[in-house]
Each structure stands twice: as structure tokens, then as C-alpha cells.
Coordinates of C-alpha atoms in Angstrom, one line a residue:
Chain A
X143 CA 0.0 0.0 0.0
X144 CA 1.9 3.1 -1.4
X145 CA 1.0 6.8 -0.3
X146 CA -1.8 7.4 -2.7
X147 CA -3.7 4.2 -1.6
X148 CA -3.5 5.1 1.8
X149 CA -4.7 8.4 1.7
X150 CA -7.6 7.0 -0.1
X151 CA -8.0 4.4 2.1
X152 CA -7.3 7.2 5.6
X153 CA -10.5 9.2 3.3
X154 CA -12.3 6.1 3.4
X155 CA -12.5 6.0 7.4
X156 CA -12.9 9.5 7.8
X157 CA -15.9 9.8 5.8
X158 CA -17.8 6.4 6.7
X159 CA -21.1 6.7 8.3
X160 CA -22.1 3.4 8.1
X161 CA -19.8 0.8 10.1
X162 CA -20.0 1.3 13.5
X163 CA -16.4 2.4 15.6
X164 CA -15.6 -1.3 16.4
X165 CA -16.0 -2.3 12.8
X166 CA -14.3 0.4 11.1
X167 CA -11.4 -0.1 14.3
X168 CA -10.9 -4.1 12.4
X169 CA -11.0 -1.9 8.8
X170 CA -7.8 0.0 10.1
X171 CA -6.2 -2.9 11.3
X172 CA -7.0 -4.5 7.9
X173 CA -4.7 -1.0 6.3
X174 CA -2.5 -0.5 8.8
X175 CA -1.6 -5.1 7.5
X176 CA -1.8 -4.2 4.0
X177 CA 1.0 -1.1 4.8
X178 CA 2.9 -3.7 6.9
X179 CA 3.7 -5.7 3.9
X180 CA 3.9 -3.1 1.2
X181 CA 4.4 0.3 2.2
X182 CA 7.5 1.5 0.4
X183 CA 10.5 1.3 3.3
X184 CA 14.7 1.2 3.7
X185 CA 14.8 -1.0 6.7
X186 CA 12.6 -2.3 9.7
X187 CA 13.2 1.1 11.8
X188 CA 11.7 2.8 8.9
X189 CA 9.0 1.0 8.5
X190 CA 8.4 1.3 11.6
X191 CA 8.6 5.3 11.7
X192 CA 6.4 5.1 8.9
X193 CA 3.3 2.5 10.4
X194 CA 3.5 4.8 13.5
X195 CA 2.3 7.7 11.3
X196 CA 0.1 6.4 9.5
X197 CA -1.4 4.6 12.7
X198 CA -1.5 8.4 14.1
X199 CA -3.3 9.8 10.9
X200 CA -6.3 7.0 11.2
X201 CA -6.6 7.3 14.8
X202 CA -6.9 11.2 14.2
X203 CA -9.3 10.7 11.1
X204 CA -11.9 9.7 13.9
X205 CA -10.8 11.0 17.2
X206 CA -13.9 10.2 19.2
X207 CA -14.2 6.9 18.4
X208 CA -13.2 4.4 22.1
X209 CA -12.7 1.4 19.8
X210 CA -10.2 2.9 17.4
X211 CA -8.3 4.6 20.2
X212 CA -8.0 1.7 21.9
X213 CA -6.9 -1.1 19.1
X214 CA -4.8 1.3 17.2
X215 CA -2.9 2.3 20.6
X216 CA -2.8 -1.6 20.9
X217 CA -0.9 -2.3 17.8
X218 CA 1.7 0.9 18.2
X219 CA 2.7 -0.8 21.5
X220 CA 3.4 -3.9 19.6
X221 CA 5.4 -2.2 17.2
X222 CA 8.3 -1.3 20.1
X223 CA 9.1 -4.9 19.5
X224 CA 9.8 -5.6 15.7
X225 CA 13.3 -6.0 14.0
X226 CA 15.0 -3.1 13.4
X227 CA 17.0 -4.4 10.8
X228 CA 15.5 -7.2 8.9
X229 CA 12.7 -6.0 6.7
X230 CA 10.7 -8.9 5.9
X231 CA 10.9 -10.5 9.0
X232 CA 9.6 -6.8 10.4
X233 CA 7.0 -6.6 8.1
X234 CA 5.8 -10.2 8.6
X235 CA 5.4 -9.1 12.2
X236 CA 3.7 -6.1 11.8
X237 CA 0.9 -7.3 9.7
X238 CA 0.8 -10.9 11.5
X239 CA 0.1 -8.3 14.9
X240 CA -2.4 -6.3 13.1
X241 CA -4.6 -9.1 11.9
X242 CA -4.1 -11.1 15.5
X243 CA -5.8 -8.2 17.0
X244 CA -8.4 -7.3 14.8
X245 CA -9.4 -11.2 15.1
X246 CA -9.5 -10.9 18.6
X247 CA -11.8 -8.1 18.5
X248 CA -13.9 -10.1 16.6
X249 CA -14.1 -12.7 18.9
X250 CA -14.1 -11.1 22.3
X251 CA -17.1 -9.5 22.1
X252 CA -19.1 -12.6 21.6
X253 CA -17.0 -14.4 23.9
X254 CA -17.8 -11.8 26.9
X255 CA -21.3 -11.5 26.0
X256 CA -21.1 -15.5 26.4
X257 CA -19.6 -15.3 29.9
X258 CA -21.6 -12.5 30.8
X259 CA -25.1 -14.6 30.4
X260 CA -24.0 -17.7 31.8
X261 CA -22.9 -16.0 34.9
X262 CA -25.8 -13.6 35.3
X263 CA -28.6 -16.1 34.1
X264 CA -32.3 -16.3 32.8
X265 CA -35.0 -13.9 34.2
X266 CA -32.7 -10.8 34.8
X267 CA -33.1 -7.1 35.3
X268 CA -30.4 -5.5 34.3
X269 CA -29.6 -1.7 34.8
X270 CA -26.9 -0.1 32.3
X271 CA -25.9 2.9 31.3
X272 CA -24.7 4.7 27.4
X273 CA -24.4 2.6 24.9
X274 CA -21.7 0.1 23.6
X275 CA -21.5 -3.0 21.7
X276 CA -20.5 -5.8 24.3
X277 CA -24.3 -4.4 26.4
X278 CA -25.9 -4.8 22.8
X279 CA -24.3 -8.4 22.6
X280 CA -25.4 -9.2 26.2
X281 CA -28.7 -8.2 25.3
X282 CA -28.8 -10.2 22.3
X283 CA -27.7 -13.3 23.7
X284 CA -30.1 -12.7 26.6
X285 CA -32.8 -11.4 25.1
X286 CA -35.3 -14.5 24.7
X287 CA -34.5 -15.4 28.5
X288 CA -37.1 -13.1 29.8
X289 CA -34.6 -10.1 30.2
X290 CA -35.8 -6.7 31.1
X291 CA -33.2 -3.8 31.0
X292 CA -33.3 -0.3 32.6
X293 CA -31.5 2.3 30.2
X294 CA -30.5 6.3 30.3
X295 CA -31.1 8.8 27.6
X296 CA -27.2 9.3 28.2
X297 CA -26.9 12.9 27.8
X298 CA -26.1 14.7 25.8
X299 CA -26.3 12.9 22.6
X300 CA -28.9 10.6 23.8
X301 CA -27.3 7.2 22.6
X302 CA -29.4 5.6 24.9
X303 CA -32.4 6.3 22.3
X304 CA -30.5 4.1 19.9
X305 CA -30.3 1.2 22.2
X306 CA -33.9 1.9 23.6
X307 CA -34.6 1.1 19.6
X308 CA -32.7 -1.7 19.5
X309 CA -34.4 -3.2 22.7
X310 CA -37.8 -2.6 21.6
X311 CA -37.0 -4.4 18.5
X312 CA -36.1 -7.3 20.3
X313 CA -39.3 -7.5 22.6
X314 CA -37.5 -6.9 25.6
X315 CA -39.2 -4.6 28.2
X316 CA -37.2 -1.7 28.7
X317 CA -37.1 1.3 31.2
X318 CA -35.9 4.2 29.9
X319 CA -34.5 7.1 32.0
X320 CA -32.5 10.5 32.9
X321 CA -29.3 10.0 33.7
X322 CA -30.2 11.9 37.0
X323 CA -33.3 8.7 38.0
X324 CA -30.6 6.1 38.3
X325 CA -30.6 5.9 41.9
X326 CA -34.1 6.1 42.0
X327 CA -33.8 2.6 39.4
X328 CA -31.0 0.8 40.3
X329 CA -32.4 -0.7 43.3
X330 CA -35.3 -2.1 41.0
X331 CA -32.6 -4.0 39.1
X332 CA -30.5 -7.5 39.4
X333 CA -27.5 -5.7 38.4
X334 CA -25.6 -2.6 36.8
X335 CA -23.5 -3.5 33.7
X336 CA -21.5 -0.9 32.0
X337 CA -19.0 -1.7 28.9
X338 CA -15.6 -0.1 29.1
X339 CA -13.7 2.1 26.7
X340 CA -10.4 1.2 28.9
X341 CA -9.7 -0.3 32.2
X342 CA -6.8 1.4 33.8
X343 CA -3.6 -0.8 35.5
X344 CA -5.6 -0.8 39.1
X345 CA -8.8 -2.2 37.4
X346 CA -9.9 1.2 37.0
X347 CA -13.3 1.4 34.6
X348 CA -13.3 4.3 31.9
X349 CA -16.5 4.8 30.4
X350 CA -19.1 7.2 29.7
X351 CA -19.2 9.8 31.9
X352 CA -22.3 8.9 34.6
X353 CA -21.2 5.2 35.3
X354 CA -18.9 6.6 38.4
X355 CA -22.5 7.9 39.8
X356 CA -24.3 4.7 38.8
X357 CA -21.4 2.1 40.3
X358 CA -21.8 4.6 43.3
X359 CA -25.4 4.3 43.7
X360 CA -25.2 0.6 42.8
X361 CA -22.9 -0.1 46.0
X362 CA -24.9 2.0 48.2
X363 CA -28.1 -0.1 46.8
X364 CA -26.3 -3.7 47.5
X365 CA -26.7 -4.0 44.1
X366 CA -23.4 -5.6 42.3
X367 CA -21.4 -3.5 39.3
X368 CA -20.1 -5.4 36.3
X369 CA -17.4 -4.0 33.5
X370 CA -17.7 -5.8 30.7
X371 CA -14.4 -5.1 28.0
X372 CA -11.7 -7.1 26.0
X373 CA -8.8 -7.7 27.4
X374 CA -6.9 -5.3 24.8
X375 CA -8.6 -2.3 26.7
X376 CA -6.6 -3.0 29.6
X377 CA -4.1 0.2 29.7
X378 CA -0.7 1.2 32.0
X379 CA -2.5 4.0 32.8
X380 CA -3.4 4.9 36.4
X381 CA -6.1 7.4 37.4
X382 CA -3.7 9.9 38.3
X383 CA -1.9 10.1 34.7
X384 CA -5.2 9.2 32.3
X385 CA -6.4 11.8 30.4
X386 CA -10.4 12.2 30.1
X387 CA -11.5 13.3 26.5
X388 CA -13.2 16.4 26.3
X389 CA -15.9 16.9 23.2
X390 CA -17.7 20.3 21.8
X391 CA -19.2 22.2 24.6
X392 CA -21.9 22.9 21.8
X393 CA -23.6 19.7 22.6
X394 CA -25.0 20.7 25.6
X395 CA -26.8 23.5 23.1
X396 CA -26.5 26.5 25.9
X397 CA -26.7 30.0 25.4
X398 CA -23.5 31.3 25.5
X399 CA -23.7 33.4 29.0
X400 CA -20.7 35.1 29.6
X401 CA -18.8 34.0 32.7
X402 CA -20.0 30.8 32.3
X403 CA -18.2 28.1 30.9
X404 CA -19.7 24.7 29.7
X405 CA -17.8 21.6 30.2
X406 CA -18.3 18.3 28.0
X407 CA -16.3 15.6 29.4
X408 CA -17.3 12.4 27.8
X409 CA -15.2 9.5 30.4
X410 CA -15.1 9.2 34.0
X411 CA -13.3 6.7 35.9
X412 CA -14.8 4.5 38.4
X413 CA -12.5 2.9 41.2
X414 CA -11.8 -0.4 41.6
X415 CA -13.3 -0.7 44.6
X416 CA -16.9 -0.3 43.3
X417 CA -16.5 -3.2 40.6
X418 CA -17.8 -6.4 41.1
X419 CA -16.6 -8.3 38.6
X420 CA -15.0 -7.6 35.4
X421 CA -15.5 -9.8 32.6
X422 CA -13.5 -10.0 29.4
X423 CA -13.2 -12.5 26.7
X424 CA -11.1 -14.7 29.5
X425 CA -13.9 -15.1 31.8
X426 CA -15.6 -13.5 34.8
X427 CA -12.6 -12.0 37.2
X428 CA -13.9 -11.4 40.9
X429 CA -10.8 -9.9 42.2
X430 CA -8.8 -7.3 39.4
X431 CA -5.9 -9.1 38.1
X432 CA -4.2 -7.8 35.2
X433 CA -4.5 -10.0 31.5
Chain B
X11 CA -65.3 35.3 49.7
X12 CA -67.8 33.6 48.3
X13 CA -67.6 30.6 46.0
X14 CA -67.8 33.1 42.7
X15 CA -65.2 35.2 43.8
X16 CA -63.1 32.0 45.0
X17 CA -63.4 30.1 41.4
X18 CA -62.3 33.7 40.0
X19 CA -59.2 33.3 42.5
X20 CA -58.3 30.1 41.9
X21 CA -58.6 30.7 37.8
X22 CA -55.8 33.4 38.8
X23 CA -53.3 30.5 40.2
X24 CA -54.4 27.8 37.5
X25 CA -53.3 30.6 34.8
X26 CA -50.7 32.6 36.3
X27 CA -46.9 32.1 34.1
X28 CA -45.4 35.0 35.8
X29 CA -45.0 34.6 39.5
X30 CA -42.7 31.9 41.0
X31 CA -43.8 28.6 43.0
X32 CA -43.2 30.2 46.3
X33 CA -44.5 33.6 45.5
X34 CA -48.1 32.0 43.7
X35 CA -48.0 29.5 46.9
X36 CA -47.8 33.1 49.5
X37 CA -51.0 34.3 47.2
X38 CA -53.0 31.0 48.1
X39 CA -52.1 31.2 51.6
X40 CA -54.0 35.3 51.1
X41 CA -57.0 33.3 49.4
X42 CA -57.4 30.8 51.9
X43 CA -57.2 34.0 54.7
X44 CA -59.9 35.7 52.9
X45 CA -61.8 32.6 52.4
X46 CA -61.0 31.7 56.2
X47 CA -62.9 35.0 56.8
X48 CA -65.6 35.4 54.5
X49 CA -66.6 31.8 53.2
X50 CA -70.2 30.9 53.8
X51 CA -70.4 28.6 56.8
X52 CA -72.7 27.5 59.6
X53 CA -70.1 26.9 62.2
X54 CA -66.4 25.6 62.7
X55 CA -66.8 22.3 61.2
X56 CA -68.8 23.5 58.5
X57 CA -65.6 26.5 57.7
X58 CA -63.1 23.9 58.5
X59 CA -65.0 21.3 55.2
X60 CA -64.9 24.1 53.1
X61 CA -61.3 25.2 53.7
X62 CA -60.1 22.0 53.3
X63 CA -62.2 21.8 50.2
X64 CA -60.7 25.2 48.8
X65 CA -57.1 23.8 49.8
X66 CA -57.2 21.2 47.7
X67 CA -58.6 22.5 44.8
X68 CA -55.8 25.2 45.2
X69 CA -52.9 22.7 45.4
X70 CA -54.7 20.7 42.3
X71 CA -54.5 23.8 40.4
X72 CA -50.4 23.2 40.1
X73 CA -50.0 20.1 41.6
X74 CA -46.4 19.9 40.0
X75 CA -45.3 23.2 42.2
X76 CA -44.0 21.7 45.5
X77 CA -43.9 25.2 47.4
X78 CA -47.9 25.5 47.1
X79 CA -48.1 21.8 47.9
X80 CA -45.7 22.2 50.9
X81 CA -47.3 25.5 52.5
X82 CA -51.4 24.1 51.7
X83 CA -50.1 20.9 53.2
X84 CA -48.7 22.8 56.3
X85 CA -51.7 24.6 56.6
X86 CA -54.2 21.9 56.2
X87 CA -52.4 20.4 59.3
X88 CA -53.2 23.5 61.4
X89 CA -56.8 23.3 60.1
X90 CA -57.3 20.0 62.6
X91 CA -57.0 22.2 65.3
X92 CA -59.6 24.8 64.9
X93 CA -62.9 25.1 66.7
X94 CA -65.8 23.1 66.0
X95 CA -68.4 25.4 67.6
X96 CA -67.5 28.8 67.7
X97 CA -67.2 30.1 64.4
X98 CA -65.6 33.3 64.9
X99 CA -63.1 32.4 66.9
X100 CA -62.3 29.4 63.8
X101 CA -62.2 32.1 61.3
X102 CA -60.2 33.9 63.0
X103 CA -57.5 30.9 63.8
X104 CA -57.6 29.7 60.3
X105 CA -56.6 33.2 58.6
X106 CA -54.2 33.9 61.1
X107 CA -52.6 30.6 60.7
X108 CA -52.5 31.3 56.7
X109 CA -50.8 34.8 57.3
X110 CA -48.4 33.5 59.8
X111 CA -47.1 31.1 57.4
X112 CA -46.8 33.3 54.3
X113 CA -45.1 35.3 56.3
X114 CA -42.8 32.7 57.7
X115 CA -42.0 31.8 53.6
X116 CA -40.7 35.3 53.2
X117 CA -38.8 35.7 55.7
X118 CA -37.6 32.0 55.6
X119 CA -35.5 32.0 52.7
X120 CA -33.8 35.1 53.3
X121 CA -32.5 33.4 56.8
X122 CA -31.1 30.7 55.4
X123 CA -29.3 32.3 53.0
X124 CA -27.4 34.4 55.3
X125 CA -26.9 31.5 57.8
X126 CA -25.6 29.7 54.8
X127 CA -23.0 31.9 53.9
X128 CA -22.1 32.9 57.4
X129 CA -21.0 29.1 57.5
X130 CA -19.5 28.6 54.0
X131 CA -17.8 31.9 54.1
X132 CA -16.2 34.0 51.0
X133 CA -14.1 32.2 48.2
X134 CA -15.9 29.2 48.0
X135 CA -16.7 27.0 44.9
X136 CA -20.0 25.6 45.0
X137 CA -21.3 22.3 43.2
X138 CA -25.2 22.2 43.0
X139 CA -28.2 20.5 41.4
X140 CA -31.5 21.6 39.8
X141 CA -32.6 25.5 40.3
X142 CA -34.3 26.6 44.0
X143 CA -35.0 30.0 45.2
X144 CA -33.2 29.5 48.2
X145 CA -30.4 28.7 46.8
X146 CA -30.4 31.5 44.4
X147 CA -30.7 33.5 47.6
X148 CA -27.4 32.1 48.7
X149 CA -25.4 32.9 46.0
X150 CA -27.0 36.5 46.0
X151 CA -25.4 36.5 49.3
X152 CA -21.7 35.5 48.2
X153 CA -22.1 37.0 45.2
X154 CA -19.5 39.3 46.0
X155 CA -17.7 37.3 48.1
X156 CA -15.1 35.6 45.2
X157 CA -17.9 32.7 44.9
X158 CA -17.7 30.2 42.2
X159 CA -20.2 27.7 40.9
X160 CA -20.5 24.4 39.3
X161 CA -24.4 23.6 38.5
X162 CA -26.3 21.1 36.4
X163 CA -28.4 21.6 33.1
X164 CA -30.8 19.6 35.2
X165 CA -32.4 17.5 32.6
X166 CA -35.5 16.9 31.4
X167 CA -36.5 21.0 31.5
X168 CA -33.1 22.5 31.8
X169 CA -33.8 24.6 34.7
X170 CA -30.3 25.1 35.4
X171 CA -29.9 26.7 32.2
X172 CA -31.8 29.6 34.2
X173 CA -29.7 29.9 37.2
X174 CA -26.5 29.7 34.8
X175 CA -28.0 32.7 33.1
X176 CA -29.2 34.4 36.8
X177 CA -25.3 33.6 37.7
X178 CA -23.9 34.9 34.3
X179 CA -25.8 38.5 35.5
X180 CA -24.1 38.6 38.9
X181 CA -21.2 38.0 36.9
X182 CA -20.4 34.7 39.4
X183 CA -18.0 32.4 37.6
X184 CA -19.5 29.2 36.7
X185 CA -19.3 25.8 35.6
X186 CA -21.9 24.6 33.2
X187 CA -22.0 20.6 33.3
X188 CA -24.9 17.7 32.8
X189 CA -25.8 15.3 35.6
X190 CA -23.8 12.5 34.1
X191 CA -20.2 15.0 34.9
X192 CA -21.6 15.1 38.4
X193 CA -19.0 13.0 39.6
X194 CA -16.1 14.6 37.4
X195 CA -16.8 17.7 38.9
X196 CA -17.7 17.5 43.0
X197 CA -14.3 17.0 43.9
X198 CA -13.4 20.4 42.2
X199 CA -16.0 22.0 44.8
X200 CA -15.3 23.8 49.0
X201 CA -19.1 22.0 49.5
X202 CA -22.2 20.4 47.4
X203 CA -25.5 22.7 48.0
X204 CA -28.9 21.7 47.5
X205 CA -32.4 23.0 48.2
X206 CA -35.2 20.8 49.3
X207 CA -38.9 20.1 48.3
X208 CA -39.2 18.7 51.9
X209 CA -37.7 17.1 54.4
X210 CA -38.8 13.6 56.0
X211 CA -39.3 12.7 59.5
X212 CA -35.6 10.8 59.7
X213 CA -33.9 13.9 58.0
X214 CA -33.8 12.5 54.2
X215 CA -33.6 14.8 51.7
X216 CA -36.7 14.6 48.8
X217 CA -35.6 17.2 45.9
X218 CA -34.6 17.2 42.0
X219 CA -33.9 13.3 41.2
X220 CA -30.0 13.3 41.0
X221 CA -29.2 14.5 44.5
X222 CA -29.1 11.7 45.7
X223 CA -26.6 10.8 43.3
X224 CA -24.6 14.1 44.1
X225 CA -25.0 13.3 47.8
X226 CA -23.3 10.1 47.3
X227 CA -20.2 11.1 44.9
X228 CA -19.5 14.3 47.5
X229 CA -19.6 11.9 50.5
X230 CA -17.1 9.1 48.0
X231 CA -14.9 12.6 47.4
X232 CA -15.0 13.7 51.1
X233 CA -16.9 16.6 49.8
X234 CA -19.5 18.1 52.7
X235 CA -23.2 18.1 51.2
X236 CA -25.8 20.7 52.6
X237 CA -29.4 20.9 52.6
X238 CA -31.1 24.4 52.7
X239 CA -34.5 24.3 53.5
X240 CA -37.5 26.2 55.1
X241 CA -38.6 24.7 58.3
X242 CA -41.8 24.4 57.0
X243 CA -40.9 21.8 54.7
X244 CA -40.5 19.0 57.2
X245 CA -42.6 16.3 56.6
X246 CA -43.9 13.7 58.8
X247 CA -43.5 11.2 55.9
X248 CA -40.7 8.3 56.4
X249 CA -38.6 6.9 52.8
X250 CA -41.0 3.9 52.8
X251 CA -44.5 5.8 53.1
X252 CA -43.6 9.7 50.7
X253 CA -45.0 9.6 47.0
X254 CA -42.7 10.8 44.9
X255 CA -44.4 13.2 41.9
X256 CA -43.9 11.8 38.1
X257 CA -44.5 14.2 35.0
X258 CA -45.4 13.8 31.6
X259 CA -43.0 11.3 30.0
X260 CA -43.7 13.2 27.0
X261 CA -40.7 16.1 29.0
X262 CA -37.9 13.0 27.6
X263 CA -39.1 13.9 24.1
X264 CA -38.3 10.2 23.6
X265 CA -40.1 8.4 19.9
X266 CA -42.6 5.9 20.9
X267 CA -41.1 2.6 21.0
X268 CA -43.2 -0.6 21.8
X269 CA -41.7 -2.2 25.1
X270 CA -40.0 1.0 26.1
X271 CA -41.4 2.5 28.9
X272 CA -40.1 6.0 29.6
X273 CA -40.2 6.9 33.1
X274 CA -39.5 10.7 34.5
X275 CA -40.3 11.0 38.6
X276 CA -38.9 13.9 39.5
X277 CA -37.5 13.7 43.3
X278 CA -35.4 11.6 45.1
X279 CA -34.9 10.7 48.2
X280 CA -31.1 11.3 49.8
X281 CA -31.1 9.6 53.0
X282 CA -30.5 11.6 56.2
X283 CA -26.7 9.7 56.2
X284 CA -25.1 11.3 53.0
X285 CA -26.0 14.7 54.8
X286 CA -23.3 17.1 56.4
X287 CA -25.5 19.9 58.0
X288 CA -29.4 21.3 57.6
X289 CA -29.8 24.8 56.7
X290 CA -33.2 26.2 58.5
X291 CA -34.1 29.4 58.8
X292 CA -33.4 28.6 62.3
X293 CA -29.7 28.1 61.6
X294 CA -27.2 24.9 60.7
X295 CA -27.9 21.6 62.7
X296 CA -24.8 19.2 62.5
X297 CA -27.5 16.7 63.9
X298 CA -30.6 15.6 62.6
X299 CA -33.6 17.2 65.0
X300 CA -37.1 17.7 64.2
X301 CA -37.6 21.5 65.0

């Protein structure tokens, strides 16, 4: 993959509106393999100077999007370790690493949704909060074992409309919420189940900002907390050194007042100490233990 | 006042878009003096049906305005005690009774608000929830006093947009956020403030759904959380017997989806043990008492 093709291909995930961030986060993979083996390169250190670009210029192309963060931060890690010297042998790694991943995304979700069911069982309220892809796949492989769910609007781009559609569509009876009823709900449910966009190094849960309040109310409920997320999400990051992404303040559509500043942080980060369990591809862990 | 004349009044509350819930709720405590007065009655009992018969139609006329509810509520109470026989002396009980307490509602708020600030003192940052006169009293107080505020858009209605805008005029620095940062943003704060719609018998807190939420991540941050709150509003109720107002679903603007049950009650309850100090107009009680 010369230049030209990967700027068409770098257009190509910018523009798409169709795949959702998981999907197009496997699509990246799928170019950053194809440069592995054929982008034009002098030596393994160059190739590697060059796959670290172009794994910057895709994760830029859609900043917002957890999935593509997270798998594309991934496979830079894994490029530390490929030979510096011998070309084919660093390109054979490169791409082999790329497509390992991307096929474990595949599979983790399903495989988490998997545990996730067996361990919580038939006849289950469950409580969540935003939406993400390893809920929907709970839901699905739940969903004809009389599953009810409690869900938030998830301010302020109302996502939780999307999976309230979703649910519906599946005939399973759903309560739908502000984000500011959860702790009037949560005690109504079996258990709260958030996905993850990262876990930090002390089992830390980053996700949409609101599940710190829900884990918290949750807790104070006796009701148990679970993080559902692949392995791969698991960062070195602690809470003190994590950075929390911060979107347009223009979502929150507010007059612009002077002296008052809107603030649109998307993550927060729930301690350890009010998980349950977290479950991953590997099973359902009880007590934090890094993968 | 006769019946005529009291339909008239009571058109005058059902209609009225300009006054504020605790200034309309002062003008039905007038009515109900006048009525205590003037209504058409054989003897105490008889004045005493009709009263109660006025109050209610009066709180039915904004049923979603909890300073009318609170102060007819407070003032049916004292109805019990009036004379059965002597009429005159009953008329005269039952208007004073009415004044007293509008009276009391004045002067109330502006009490707390300067006990409040006596105790927070000046350069504080304050983190709040949902939009309450008394706590717009407060931070006319320390407006000039270097305070800073965090507050909520306080979904469905937005009602915090108005205090942002009330703050932005006093030229307070402030922090605009939605419920879901709540937890991002308490640690920032010298103390979490809230108002209340009442107060129940063990000390709990009913107001805006999501204090409870913002009572629990200030007591997680070691954050002290306040309740200012008339008197007046305590409630004999107990967390398993107070009913807890819902509105309109149709506030979520959520599409119809089968199975999907949107749900918007509007209070919650924050248990007496996630509170620092009551504010009263009588001053700041460490201690839960009954005054």
C-alpha cells in the first residue's frame, strides 16, 4: 500500500457513516496489515517510523471513536518490539500483529457477551448505562430469556435512544430514563452492567461519563457493578496520569452566557473498589488481576 | 369570599406564568385568609370542610409546584385544630394561621441564605443540582464574596440553564455541566449545596432526582453536602411511606417505542446519612432534630 492508496483508504474512514467504531477499528487494522507488507521502506526502523504515522493519521481521522483509540494504541505498543534491521521479518510481524488483533476483536465480544449470560442467568433485570457494543451483545444473547433492561437517555447525545430502539425491536421490556433517575432505578434491578472504553492498570473502569454515579449508587443499593471489556482495553495507565477526552461544549446547546463556561467531558473513571466483577473474553474475574 | 369570587381566584393561580412557585404559593395562603374569613359557613366544622375543600382545589391547580403543595399541606395540618363550635373564633384561627405562614415563607428563605454563607464563608466554589430559590438567595449573598459555581443543566426541563443565566448576570463564575459530569466535577468544589422540596421525618432529603446521586459522589470525594431548606418543609412522611411526583413522559421527548417504557419522577430521596449539616431558617444543625 503506497502513499496514494493510503490516503484514499485514511478518506475512506474518515468519511464512513455506516460501520460502527468497532468495525471500522478491524478496517484499520486491515490497512494498517496491508502497509505492513507493502508500504514503500529502507529498513525495519523505517517501516516502523512510517506504520506509527500512519497509525496516528487513522486514529486522528476519527478522534472520538473508544474502539479505534483503543486497538490502534494496541498495535503501536506492539510495534516497540519488531526488528529493526530485517525487513521482511519486520514486516511479517507487523501485519501478522495487526490481523491477531483485529481477530481478537472479533471474537471477544461474543465471547464476553457469552460469559456475561451464563454467569448472570435467565430472568434478569439488568440496569446499564450509554451505549456500547458488548451491552448490545449481552442483550442479544439474553434477550429470549425473559430479560428486562433499565437504560438512560445518556446525555447529551442521547445514545441511549438508539439502544432503547434496539431493545424494543427485540421485545425486551425496557425502562428508559435521565441520567439523574438512576438511583431512584437501580435498586429495581438484578444488576448494573456498564462496557468499558479502557480499564486502567488498578482495574480502574473508563467509560461514559455517569457510570462513576451509577457504580456509586449501585454499591450503596447492594446491588453488584459489572465491566464488561476485551482484554486489549486494559491500559498502563493509572487514574492519576489518564487523560479524560473532552468533546464540543456545543452539545449541551447552551446560550452562551458570559462567565459561564460549559464543560463536556465524555469518560469518568470508576474505582476499583466499586467493581464487582470484570468480565473479558477470558472469563468473569472477581478480584482485578491484570490480563 | 364567596364561591364566585373564589373560582375567579383560583382561575388566577391555575393561569398565572409569571409569579414563581413560592410567590403563587404566598398568594393562596391570602386566598385561603380571605376565604377563612368570608366563606359561607354555619359553624367551625362546616368552615373547616370548606377550607379544606378550597385547599385542595388550590394545590390541584399546580399540583407539580411543590412550594404550594408544601405550604397548603402545612396549613391543612393546622386546620385540625380549629374550633368546631365557635365560628368566629375558627375564622379567626384559620386566617391567622394562613398569614403566619406566608409570612414565615418570606422571611424564611432570606434566613437561610445568610446563615448559609455565614457558614460557607467567602471564596468558595460551590457544586449544586436543579434550580431553587433559596439557593439563588445564597449565591445573592456571596455574590461578592469571590464565589464560584458548578451547577447542572438539570435534565429533562433544563432549569439550570436559568440559574447559569441568573449567575452569568451577577457575573459569578460558573461551571456549566450535565448530571452525568456530576461526579467529574464534585471533587473540584469547597461543598455540594442543594435546596429541598421537603424534608422527611428521619432527615432524608426529597428534591430534584439526582441529589441523591450528588450526595453520594460528595460523601465518596469527602466533599461536605448541605441541605437548605425552610422549616416548613419538614414532613412527617418516612422513605417507605412519601410519594414521589412523576410528569409527563412526553418532558424525555423520547419516539414511541413498543416495550420501552419511559419513566420521568422527578424527586429523590437522599437519605439523612449522606448529609453534612441542615440549613433552616433557624440556623445549621450538624444533627438531625425535628424542630
Amino acid at each position: 500500500m503506497d502513499d496514494q492508496q493510503f490516503k484514499q483508504a485514511l478518506e475512506e474512514i474518515a468519511t464512513d457513516r455506516k460501520r460502527g467504531a468497532s468495525e471500522l477499528a478491524r478496517r484499520c487494522l486491515g490497512i494498517l496489515a496491508e502497509s505492513a507488507r507493502a508500504a514503500p521502506a529502507g529498513d525495519g526502523h523505517a517501516l516502523k517510523e512510517r506504520l506509527v504515522d500512519r497509525t496516528t493519521r487513522l486514529a486522528e481521522a476519527r478522534p472520538s471513536m473508544a474502539p479505534i483509540q483503543n486497538l490502534l494504541r494496541c498495535w503501536r505498543e506492539t510495534l516497540a518490539s519488531i526488528p529493526r534491521h530485517d525487513l521482511d521479518a519486520a514486516r511479517h510481524q507487523a501485519a501478522d500483529s495487526a490481523e491477531t488483533l483485529a481477530d481478537a476483536s472479533r471474537k471477544a465480544v461474543t465471547r464476553i457477551a457469552e460469559h456475561m449470560a451464563g454467569y448472570l442467568g435467565s430472568r434478569k433485570t439488568l440496569m446499564c448505562h450509554s451505549l456500547s457494543s458488548t451491552l448490545v451483545e449481552v442483550c442479544r444473547v439474553l434477550r429470549d430469556r425473559e430479560l428486562r433492561m433499565i437504560i438512560t437517555e445518556s446525555r447529551p447525545l442521547y445514545e441511549g435512544r438508539r439502544l432503547a430502539q434496539t431493545l424494543s425491536e427485540w421485545n425486551v421490556p425496557t425502562t428508559f430514563i435521565t441520567e439523574a433517575q438512576m438511583g431512584l432505578f437501580v435498586g429495581k434491578a438484578d444488576a448494573a452492567l456498564v462496557g468499558a472504553d479502557r480499564l486502567l492498570a488498578d482495574g480502574a473502569v473508563i467509560n461514559k461519563a455517569g457510570t462513576y454515579l451509577l457504580a456509586l449508587a449501585a454499591r450503596d443499593r447492594g446491588i453488584p457493578f459489572y465491566a464488561c471489556c476485551e482484554s486489549f482495553k486494559c491500559s498502563d495507565a493509572t487514574p492519576q496520569t489518564v487523560t479524560l477526552e473532552e468533546m464540543d461544549a456545543a452539545e449541551l446547546q447552551m446560550p452562551d452566557w458570559p462567565h459561564v463556561k460549559v464543560r463536556n467531558i465524555y469518560f469518568d473513571i470508576t474505582p476499583a473498589r466499586l467493581v464487582s466483577a470484570w468480565i473479558t473474553e477470558e472469563g468473569v474475574m472477581r478480584v482485578w488481576k491484570r490480563s
